[in-house]
Amino acid sequence: MLMSDFSRTFIISMVALLLVACGPEDSAINTQSSTIDNNKTFQWKMVTTWPPGFPVLQEGAERFADNIKAMSNGRLEIKVYAGGELIPPLQTFDAVSQGTVEMGHGSAYYWAGKVPEAQFFSTVPFGMTARGMNAWLYDGGGLELWREIYKPFHVVPFPLGNTGVQMGGWFNKEINSLDDIKGLKMRIPGLGGKVFAKAGGNPVLLAGSEVYTALERNTIDATEWIGPYHDQRLGLYRAADHYYYPGWHEPGTVLELTINERAWMSLPEDLQAIVSNAAQAENVRMLSEMEQKNMSALQELRDRKNVQIHHFPDDVLAKLKTLTDETLQEEAEKDPKFKRVFDAYQQFRQQNDDWSAISENAYLAIDKD
Ligand code: CA
């Protein structure tokens, strides 16, 4: 309800009088805006695309909900459900869009069938790493564009986590040239899979739960998953000998929080600020956790599991890069919406590459031993 200027002035005067009436130790709790109803509570549901208890990703979504509860003094309580507990993993976007639940956590490339251009807000082969993605999303216009893309679905997106640079995957033989990829059956989803097919490979779609068995029984010759930490937990080192890097197909996969637009609008400003800032905090926290866990798992795989870790040959990477450019161009020609986001992404990526070349990359390239 709109308040007249008179009644707003009246309320503010009354609040001021009350503050004067309170002792100094009481005043801190009375300084909130008069428009916020502190007695109104919100009980929300969040559904994710992750298996129950999935380390870092599901755990991070749960920590995010716990932090919001603590910061809002229980006014916003979010119950988090893993994939399949309430909604099948790949239907979480629709559930948030339709308002069946208020929140979702996953990654934008899962909705590529419905919103192909959403992939740029997740990751694309040879695209930006977490640093570039955060710069684009928070400060380079990326998030505004993302909100616009999801607007017709009544979904408000936020970045909420990043896997960091993934690994290239596990192979049952060495990859010394592009010929070694020909006919290779590999679990590699999304645009990476399309590029892999152009290179002569045979991309296979498999859910995470089927990956280990398929590789172990030679139903597939290779698979990518995430990074050393999650790959080790899945036991992939027992199913294939050769572990390749870098993850050219997923250089920094952004995880997303999605909120139903009507639910978001129903929150008072202070709770919106809590959600938005908790999302930024968790975005950093999840990436940091991934980095730390990946570095110790890499050491374990190399030193104790005797895994052979290889860099993809430079000419294989160069060819995959060329095929990626072709794939993205083809998708852009088919679809003006895809093209619009692709152009914005490319423009930012170019600037990011220029700056990174003389900052982070140049620094890391110094021999410091
Ligand atoms: Ca992956």
CSV table of N, CA and C in Angstrom, one decimal, residues 128-133 135 348-365:
chain,number,residue,atom,x,y,z
A,128,MET,N,36.1,-17.9,-20.8
A,128,MET,CA,36.7,-17.3,-19.7
A,128,MET,C,36.8,-18.2,-18.5
A,129,THR,N,37.8,-17.9,-17.6
A,129,THR,CA,37.9,-18.6,-16.4
A,129,THR,C,37.1,-17.9,-15.3
A,130,ALA,N,37.1,-18.4,-14.1
A,130,ALA,CA,36.3,-17.8,-13.0
A,130,ALA,C,36.5,-16.3,-12.8
A,131,ARG,N,37.8,-15.9,-12.9
A,131,ARG,CA,38.1,-14.5,-12.7
A,131,ARG,C,37.4,-13.6,-13.8
A,132,GLY,N,37.5,-14.0,-15.1
A,132,GLY,CA,36.9,-13.3,-16.1
A,132,GLY,C,35.4,-13.3,-16.0
A,133,MET,N,34.8,-14.5,-15.7
A,133,MET,CA,33.4,-14.6,-15.6
A,133,MET,C,32.8,-13.7,-14.5
A,135,ALA,N,34.2,-11.0,-13.3
A,135,ALA,CA,34.3,-9.6,-13.8
A,135,ALA,C,33.2,-9.2,-14.8
A,348,PHE,N,33.7,-8.8,-24.2
A,348,PHE,CA,34.3,-8.7,-22.9
A,348,PHE,C,35.5,-9.7,-22.8
A,349,ARG,N,35.4,-10.8,-23.4
A,349,ARG,CA,36.5,-11.8,-23.4
A,349,ARG,C,37.8,-11.2,-24.0
A,350,GLN,N,37.6,-10.5,-25.1
A,350,GLN,CA,38.8,-9.9,-25.8
A,350,GLN,C,39.5,-9.0,-24.8
A,351,GLN,N,38.8,-8.1,-24.1
A,351,GLN,CA,39.4,-7.1,-23.2
A,351,GLN,C,40.0,-7.9,-22.0
A,352,ASN,N,39.3,-8.9,-21.6
A,352,ASN,CA,39.8,-9.7,-20.5
A,352,ASN,C,41.1,-10.4,-20.8
A,353,ASP,N,41.2,-10.9,-22.1
A,353,ASP,CA,42.4,-11.6,-22.5
A,353,ASP,C,43.6,-10.6,-22.6
A,354,ASP,N,43.3,-9.4,-23.1
A,354,ASP,CA,44.3,-8.4,-23.3
A,354,ASP,C,44.9,-8.1,-21.9
A,355,TRP,N,44.0,-7.9,-20.9
A,355,TRP,CA,44.5,-7.5,-19.6
A,355,TRP,C,45.2,-8.6,-18.9
A,356,SER,N,44.6,-9.8,-19.0
A,356,SER,CA,45.2,-11.0,-18.3
A,356,SER,C,46.6,-11.3,-18.9
A,357,ALA,N,46.8,-11.0,-20.2
A,357,ALA,CA,48.1,-11.3,-20.8
A,357,ALA,C,49.2,-10.6,-20.1
A,358,ILE,N,48.9,-9.4,-19.6
A,358,ILE,CA,50.0,-8.6,-19.0
A,358,ILE,C,49.8,-8.5,-17.5
A,359,SER,N,48.8,-9.2,-16.9
A,359,SER,CA,48.7,-9.2,-15.5
A,359,SER,C,48.9,-10.7,-15.0
A,360,GLU,N,47.8,-11.4,-14.7
A,360,GLU,CA,47.8,-12.7,-14.1
A,360,GLU,C,48.7,-13.7,-15.0
A,361,ASN,N,48.5,-13.8,-16.3
A,361,ASN,CA,49.2,-14.7,-17.1
A,361,ASN,C,50.7,-14.4,-17.1
A,362,ALA,N,51.1,-13.1,-17.2
A,362,ALA,CA,52.5,-12.7,-17.3
A,362,ALA,C,53.2,-13.0,-16.0
A,363,TYR,N,52.4,-12.8,-14.9
A,363,TYR,CA,53.0,-13.0,-13.6
A,363,TYR,C,53.2,-14.5,-13.3
A,364,LEU,N,52.2,-15.3,-13.7
A,364,LEU,CA,52.3,-16.8,-13.5
A,364,LEU,C,53.4,-17.4,-14.3
A,365,ALA,N,53.7,-16.7,-15.5
A,365,ALA,CA,54.7,-17.3,-16.4
A,365,ALA,C,56.2,-17.0,-15.9
